[in-house]
XYZ file of C-alpha atoms in Angstrom:
537
model
C 0.000 0.000 0.000
C 1.243 3.428 -0.834
C 1.534 5.867 2.028
C -0.602 8.899 1.401
C -0.449 12.148 3.299
C -3.333 14.511 3.977
C -1.486 17.539 2.633
C -4.276 20.079 2.750
C -4.312 22.233 5.859
C -6.635 24.909 7.018
C -5.723 27.939 9.093
C -3.652 27.457 12.236
C -5.733 27.602 15.424
C -4.941 30.781 17.281
C -4.294 30.767 21.000
C -6.874 32.313 23.245
C -6.019 35.978 23.587
C -4.892 37.231 26.977
C -2.944 40.282 28.046
C 0.376 39.294 29.518
C 2.150 41.422 32.105
C 4.192 39.993 34.927
C 3.419 42.167 37.958
C 0.675 42.962 40.419
C -1.807 41.080 42.588
C -2.946 37.588 41.716
C -6.725 37.731 41.362
C -9.055 35.129 39.923
C -12.653 34.099 39.484
C -14.464 31.067 38.115
C -17.573 30.171 36.166
C -20.546 28.656 37.930
C -20.213 25.121 39.206
C -23.089 23.366 37.443
C -23.981 20.101 35.744
C -21.736 20.869 32.778
C -18.169 19.471 32.749
C -15.829 21.082 35.238
C -14.555 24.289 33.644
C -12.490 25.590 36.548
C -8.734 26.028 36.338
C -6.385 26.202 39.304
C -3.036 27.879 39.820
C -1.147 27.181 43.050
C -0.250 30.868 43.209
C -3.850 32.111 42.924
C -5.196 32.449 46.454
C -7.583 35.404 46.184
C -9.913 36.768 43.565
C -12.587 39.357 42.856
C -14.930 37.259 40.763
C -14.319 39.415 37.681
C -13.816 37.815 34.282
C -11.110 38.342 31.690
C -7.616 39.544 32.539
C -6.173 42.353 34.584
C -4.286 43.013 37.802
C -0.845 42.633 36.308
C -1.944 40.560 33.340
C -2.845 37.485 35.375
C -5.742 35.416 34.087
C -8.835 35.907 36.236
C -10.400 32.670 34.989
C -8.316 30.784 37.561
C -10.291 29.719 40.628
C -8.768 31.063 43.853
C -7.873 28.619 46.614
C -6.456 30.222 49.782
C -4.051 28.348 52.040
C -5.865 27.233 55.176
C -3.825 27.048 58.391
C -4.627 27.563 62.051
C -3.106 31.033 61.677
C -4.941 32.013 58.477
C -8.373 30.586 59.344
C -9.990 33.964 60.050
C -8.784 35.571 56.820
C -9.761 32.453 54.828
C -13.214 32.546 56.429
C -13.622 36.201 55.458
C -12.515 35.539 51.887
C -14.855 32.561 51.419
C -17.743 34.535 52.909
C -17.128 37.344 50.431
C -16.852 34.957 47.495
C -20.036 33.098 48.487
C -22.036 36.303 48.897
C -20.838 37.445 45.503
C -22.266 34.353 43.780
C -23.365 31.268 45.687
C -22.704 29.004 42.697
C -18.984 29.818 42.478
C -16.858 26.796 43.464
C -14.928 27.128 46.725
C -11.488 25.590 47.176
C -8.717 25.594 49.781
C -5.126 24.429 50.007
C -3.743 22.517 53.005
C 0.052 22.521 53.429
C 0.235 21.376 57.057
C -2.082 19.704 59.586
C -4.945 21.848 60.861
C -6.782 21.662 64.159
C -10.281 20.309 64.575
C -11.491 23.828 65.382
C -10.017 25.226 62.161
C -11.524 22.395 60.100
C -14.950 22.870 61.693
C -14.962 26.628 61.150
C -14.374 26.238 57.402
C -15.783 22.877 56.359
C -18.901 23.045 58.532
C -19.807 26.523 57.334
C -18.939 26.505 53.603
C -19.667 24.088 50.796
C -16.023 23.457 49.863
C -15.765 21.634 46.533
C -11.983 21.125 46.286
C -9.388 20.440 48.973
C -5.817 20.447 47.612
C -3.479 18.968 50.191
C 0.289 19.229 49.966
C 1.320 17.105 52.940
C 4.799 15.938 52.002
C 5.418 13.410 54.737
C 6.024 9.678 54.852
C 2.820 7.719 55.294
C -0.799 8.792 55.088
C -1.732 9.575 58.699
C -1.964 13.336 58.101
C -4.088 13.020 54.972
C -6.265 10.414 56.728
C -6.928 12.935 59.490
C -7.741 15.668 56.979
C -10.162 13.427 55.079
C -11.942 12.581 58.338
C -12.186 16.264 59.248
C -13.750 17.161 55.890
C -16.134 14.180 55.783
C -17.402 15.011 59.286
C -18.644 18.422 58.145
C -22.333 17.494 57.964
C -24.100 18.577 54.804
C -21.626 21.261 53.802
C -18.280 19.832 52.628
C -18.699 16.091 53.150
C -18.787 15.506 49.382
C -15.719 17.638 48.640
C -13.078 16.368 46.255
C -9.947 15.750 48.345
C -6.498 15.000 46.983
C -2.872 15.138 48.047
C 0.158 16.069 45.962
C 1.349 13.073 43.954
C -1.372 10.642 45.009
C -3.403 9.034 42.251
C -5.209 5.722 41.781
C -3.469 2.761 40.223
C -3.419 -0.845 41.302
C -0.102 -1.783 39.764
C 3.206 -0.342 38.703
C 3.083 2.887 36.761
C 5.701 2.512 34.055
C 6.116 6.280 33.799
C 7.964 6.333 37.129
C 11.250 4.839 38.327
C 10.913 2.012 40.808
C 13.246 3.713 43.252
C 13.183 7.508 43.172
C 16.646 8.786 44.079
C 16.346 12.518 44.637
C 16.987 15.320 47.087
C 13.456 16.666 46.489
C 11.350 15.869 49.543
C 8.228 16.036 47.390
C 9.149 12.707 45.814
C 10.937 11.127 48.773
C 8.275 11.321 51.426
C 5.568 9.147 49.994
C 3.988 11.516 47.495
C 4.626 11.002 43.819
C 5.552 7.351 44.306
C 4.611 4.562 41.873
C 2.040 2.861 44.117
C -1.586 3.883 44.495
C -1.986 2.196 47.878
C -1.844 5.527 49.702
C -4.620 6.928 47.513
C -6.929 4.050 48.363
C -6.129 3.812 52.067
C -6.700 7.549 52.549
C -10.076 7.317 50.791
C -9.185 10.157 48.453
C -11.525 10.992 45.582
C -9.386 13.460 43.624
C -6.348 12.293 41.702
C -3.441 14.758 41.931
C -0.731 13.043 39.899
C 2.414 15.068 39.143
C 2.576 15.810 35.418
C 5.730 17.927 35.548
C 7.924 17.519 32.440
C 11.373 16.767 33.836
C 10.432 15.731 37.370
C 12.442 13.041 39.221
C 9.198 11.081 39.484
C 9.490 10.108 35.827
C 11.945 7.779 34.181
C 14.642 9.247 31.971
C 14.354 9.529 28.208
C 16.960 6.796 27.755
C 15.265 4.459 30.223
C 11.938 5.043 28.485
C 13.454 4.312 25.075
C 12.300 7.731 23.860
C 13.755 9.056 20.590
C 14.826 12.338 22.222
C 14.516 14.387 25.412
C 11.606 16.551 24.287
C 9.458 13.544 23.397
C 9.975 12.134 26.899
C 9.121 15.522 28.436
C 5.912 15.519 26.392
C 4.774 11.899 26.560
C 5.607 10.747 30.102
C 3.355 13.265 31.920
C 0.537 12.404 29.487
C 0.974 8.733 30.306
C 0.610 9.441 34.013
C -2.600 11.439 33.514
C -3.915 8.565 31.394
C -3.205 6.033 34.130
C -5.186 8.157 36.590
C -8.190 8.470 34.272
C -8.443 4.777 33.524
C -8.079 3.719 37.153
C -10.691 6.262 38.246
C -13.100 4.890 35.645
C -12.367 1.158 35.582
C -9.769 0.395 38.296
C -7.584 -1.087 35.573
C -5.435 -0.110 32.622
C -6.224 -1.400 29.099
C -3.380 -3.016 27.217
C -3.953 -1.801 23.672
C -6.091 0.388 21.463
C -8.397 -2.428 20.439
C -9.145 -3.677 23.968
C -9.780 -0.425 25.819
C -13.265 0.126 27.236
C -15.424 3.105 26.365
C -14.860 5.693 29.100
C -17.254 8.625 29.110
C -16.827 12.017 30.717
C -19.048 10.782 33.586
C -16.539 9.101 35.878
C -15.884 8.560 39.556
C -13.760 11.214 41.227
C -11.872 14.149 39.805
C -8.595 13.920 37.886
C -6.728 17.182 38.505
C -2.999 16.808 37.799
C -0.285 19.211 38.897
C 1.195 20.666 35.714
C 3.970 23.003 34.538
C 5.877 23.651 31.341
C 9.081 22.409 32.996
C 10.114 21.487 36.538
C 13.196 19.344 37.119
C 13.776 20.018 40.819
C 15.812 17.155 42.229
C 16.349 15.416 38.876
C 20.053 14.870 38.241
C 19.303 13.360 34.828
C 18.050 16.770 33.717
C 20.679 18.984 35.285
C 23.667 19.970 33.205
C 24.833 23.352 34.438
C 27.194 22.117 37.164
C 26.469 25.446 38.894
C 29.064 26.863 36.503
C 27.486 26.613 33.092
C 26.663 23.864 30.625
C 28.017 20.509 31.699
C 27.117 16.846 31.942
C 23.759 15.613 33.266
C 24.091 14.146 36.733
C 26.647 16.706 37.870
C 26.680 17.039 41.651
C 24.954 20.149 42.981
C 24.370 21.974 46.211
C 20.912 23.439 45.606
C 20.535 24.519 49.241
C 22.977 27.353 48.534
C 21.968 28.017 44.915
C 18.197 27.568 44.916
C 17.567 28.516 41.316
C 20.968 27.633 39.845
C 21.122 23.999 40.910
C 19.401 21.603 38.520
C 19.199 24.083 35.667
C 19.153 22.445 32.264
C 20.402 24.340 29.217
C 18.655 23.309 26.010
C 21.435 25.194 24.293
C 21.261 25.502 20.502
C 24.647 27.241 20.317
C 26.833 24.606 21.941
C 28.248 22.210 19.306
C 29.782 19.959 21.964
C 26.335 18.950 23.262
C 24.071 18.623 20.204
C 21.787 16.175 22.038
C 20.532 19.017 24.253
C 19.691 21.447 21.449
C 16.075 22.178 20.619
C 14.777 19.772 23.272
C 12.815 22.069 25.584
C 9.034 21.919 25.163
C 8.001 25.096 23.376
C 5.109 27.200 24.574
C 3.023 25.641 21.813
C 4.053 22.146 22.919
C 2.939 22.985 26.452
C -0.475 24.144 25.193
C -0.829 20.946 23.159
C 0.168 18.915 26.211
C -2.517 20.601 28.333
C -5.128 19.934 25.646
C -4.017 16.305 25.601
C -4.519 16.105 29.373
C -8.127 17.154 28.855
C -8.552 14.718 25.963
C -7.176 12.012 28.279
C -9.763 12.653 31.000
C -8.344 15.432 33.179
C -11.259 17.378 34.671
C -9.079 20.393 35.477
C -5.440 21.139 36.341
C -3.412 22.760 39.099
C -0.728 24.919 37.507
C 2.451 25.204 39.547
C 3.345 28.711 38.557
C 5.805 31.358 39.653
C 7.400 34.418 38.166
C 10.935 35.653 37.545
C 13.530 35.004 38.810
C 12.000 31.597 39.556
C 10.103 30.968 36.317
C 10.112 27.415 34.972
C 11.995 28.680 31.912
C 14.231 31.738 32.028
C 12.328 34.684 30.548
C 8.961 32.887 30.724
C 6.515 34.784 32.906
C 3.809 33.419 35.157
C 1.215 35.270 33.072
C 2.508 33.610 29.908
C 2.323 30.161 31.485
C -1.273 30.837 32.537
C -2.108 31.982 29.017
C -0.543 28.907 27.415
C -2.270 26.521 29.828
C -5.656 28.168 29.270
C -5.185 28.138 25.490
C -4.506 24.421 25.578
C -7.359 23.657 27.957
C -9.804 25.492 25.666
C -8.541 23.698 22.567
C -7.225 26.896 21.043
C -10.823 27.962 20.453
C -11.569 25.106 18.038
C -15.322 25.089 17.373
C -15.636 21.290 17.060
C -14.007 20.662 20.417
C -16.132 23.380 21.996
C -19.289 21.841 20.521
C -18.490 18.335 21.792
C -17.635 19.645 25.268
C -20.799 21.745 25.249
C -23.060 18.809 24.384
C -21.556 17.047 27.407
C -22.126 13.442 26.339
C -18.823 12.219 25.002
C -16.241 9.479 25.367
C -12.455 9.514 25.103
C -11.072 8.225 21.828
C -7.813 6.847 23.214
C -6.888 6.081 26.814
C -3.948 3.872 25.905
C -0.344 4.998 25.624
C -0.028 3.460 22.188
C -0.633 4.841 18.724
C -1.549 2.999 15.459
C 1.539 3.793 13.396
C 2.168 2.388 9.956
C 5.199 0.126 10.086
C 7.229 -1.398 7.297
C 9.959 -4.004 7.145
C 13.427 -3.290 5.819
C 12.265 -4.416 2.388
C 9.456 -1.864 2.434
C 6.709 -4.420 3.018
C 3.838 -3.103 5.112
C 3.227 -5.044 8.299
C -0.173 -6.408 9.263
C -2.677 -4.208 11.035
C -2.223 -6.186 14.252
C 1.406 -5.086 14.310
C 0.918 -1.317 14.131
C 0.110 -0.692 17.800
C 3.246 1.285 18.752
C 4.282 2.771 22.084
C 3.878 6.541 22.266
C 6.982 6.665 24.440
C 9.286 5.014 21.919
C 7.788 6.775 18.906
C 7.277 10.233 20.436
C 3.803 10.254 18.866
C 0.540 10.645 20.792
C -3.054 10.189 19.607
C -5.899 11.549 21.767
C -9.443 12.682 21.214
C -13.129 12.785 22.123
C -16.342 11.928 20.274
C -20.089 12.342 20.808
C -21.802 9.255 22.177
C -25.252 10.156 20.871
C -27.248 12.824 19.107
C -28.202 13.824 15.603
C -24.991 15.828 15.127
C -22.136 13.617 16.261
C -18.522 14.697 15.843
C -15.036 13.360 16.522
C -11.872 15.354 17.236
C -8.433 13.726 17.243
C -5.187 15.439 18.256
C -1.991 13.899 16.887
C 1.343 15.109 18.288
C 4.757 14.071 16.985
C 7.739 15.038 19.148
C 10.152 12.819 17.233
C 12.671 14.247 14.758
C 11.130 12.297 11.841
C 7.640 12.052 10.370
C 5.245 9.318 11.464
C 2.250 7.925 9.595
C -0.871 6.784 11.426
C -2.893 3.849 10.150
C -6.501 4.373 11.260
C -7.529 0.749 11.652
C -9.546 1.234 14.843
C -13.139 2.364 15.323
C -14.435 5.075 17.642
C -17.896 4.504 19.042
C -18.398 1.714 16.535
C -17.629 3.868 13.490
C -14.527 3.710 11.306
C -12.489 6.694 10.129
C -12.752 7.969 6.557
C -9.971 10.328 5.448
C -11.038 10.244 1.812
C -12.325 13.821 1.692
C -8.849 15.327 1.923
C -6.484 12.479 1.134
C -8.210 10.687 -1.725
C -7.631 7.443 0.147
C -9.852 4.416 -0.235
C -11.770 2.779 2.625
C -8.854 0.504 3.502
C -6.160 3.097 2.939
C -6.596 5.471 5.885
C -3.108 6.853 6.446
C -2.248 10.225 7.905
C 1.297 11.581 8.171
C 2.250 14.079 10.855
C 5.457 16.069 10.476
C 8.160 16.082 13.187
C 7.655 18.554 16.012
C 4.046 19.364 15.108
C 0.525 18.946 16.484
C -2.416 18.304 14.130
C -6.093 18.441 15.055
C -8.336 16.281 12.864
C -12.105 16.894 13.042
C -14.852 14.641 11.704
C -18.619 14.478 11.230
C -20.493 11.189 11.550
C -21.921 10.591 8.078
C -23.560 7.337 6.982
C -21.990 5.444 9.863
C -18.429 6.728 9.295
C -16.331 9.514 10.765
C -15.699 11.664 7.689
C -12.772 14.083 7.970
C -13.642 17.702 7.175
C -10.593 19.576 8.526
C -6.998 18.903 9.535
C -5.310 21.881 11.192
C -1.810 22.320 12.532
C -2.361 23.743 16.022
C -0.152 25.524 18.552
C 2.590 25.958 15.950
C 5.762 26.975 17.802
C 9.202 25.575 17.027
C 11.155 27.591 19.627
C 12.484 24.725 21.758
C 15.680 26.221 23.092
C 16.226 28.039 26.369
C 17.162 27.231 29.967
C 14.768 25.320 32.165
C 15.038 25.996 35.889
C 13.682 24.138 38.908
C 11.116 25.438 41.332
C 12.410 27.644 44.149
C 13.105 26.533 47.677
C 11.134 27.915 50.594
C 14.077 30.114 51.675
C 14.206 31.833 48.305
C 10.481 32.459 48.426
C 10.659 34.362 51.684
C 11.728 37.364 49.649
C 8.547 37.378 47.574
C 5.954 40.003 48.560
C 2.412 40.960 47.648
C 1.008 37.442 47.559
C -1.488 37.694 50.436
C -2.235 34.200 51.692
C 0.220 32.569 49.283
C 2.387 29.838 50.773
C 4.601 28.258 48.170
C 5.099 24.548 47.935
C 8.046 23.360 49.951
C 11.082 22.023 48.147
C 13.868 22.279 50.719
C 16.090 19.207 50.268
C 16.194 16.835 53.206
């Protein structure tokens, strides 16, 4: 069979417009919490908000739902804030962060009085006793907060080994040493959590290295491994299992048990020696020994340096802003119900020169599908299923002689190919549509062979490719993201548009780790903000 490429593209999807300035107060609001899919977005830095829409106050995105940090010391100010927010609009979702144990009196004052929907814990200790206590405090709140979604940093449901993570995490980052972010889901189950908070940080020590994963390059590992972890969480929330291949996966709808809200960032390699090459003195060899306690933002920096001929393997390997937007969209197409953006501004930005406002903008653009009307329509109809919850992709494969392999042999790992296929489709209705996002982070093109059905209907690319019914190949160029949209016509998904989305090839720069708590003491103007702790232990 001859490989054909859909070579007709429509206009590139534009990112959602937002003003971007890097100063001022961090204010946010949220849409009403209703029967529609969860549309709230979270940013760990956003702790207060006015309820206004759009952007402002230093360029920060006011669509982010505020979640103040609740402690025994801040309880009165948190109470006042939640009272103000509730009086403003009783349907606005209420959320709090918990970074240390709280007293029974503090818990009762908040959880017994307000209908808290989201409780984001960040209890980085060995064992689950503290989170068990918190869950009991929230569930004992009578009719107010007993149904709240409760999660803890790094805890997510899985009943086996998550292949995205190393079996033994060797790191100075306490976040991944003290029980959170570990490969087992036993803590999630024993604590009776109902919100998955897996860590989808590209570059984190909680993920295996690109070489260990068999990835074709660094950037593909940064892109694919966090997606795999979000996918594990979705499937275990829905079915308590993980399907083995594209053909065997069950239909999982957007109506599932629990919330899947991963922690996300464009880049965060704190504590990961495999992604640290500055040696505190400039570009060096990954794994160089560091002393991050004295150089909080210098240790663990990774230079994706396009100008250094002695290290060509590092060049052009940082996820671009467009890649990050595509990654966030993929999270949603893999079942994430929201996200918690770990965000901070210069001099502690995740990438040097990348502002907190820009990261918010890129995350929001991805979450909203770049404004694509087909995605918006499917989300709006609110009766859809996920097209692919397996970390494989149906790639066309040939032997050395050029002979095409059988269809049963085209199920290829996304990790080893750097190619990801995700999507959603309407389950019912007179106007049913399918949207598929294909991302290729490899350095070479890959061709998909659409041999699988979605909702019982096969894919027909003939409109744009001229292919026959058994010749459904689509080639995606290296370093690009394509969104394919279909209408259900006469029992087949008929392609009507294929757009390159989030086009951005700027993959150089210097990625930096998150700051330590000592460095953050110098930050001002953040109200109730308490940054996540990263002091090595």
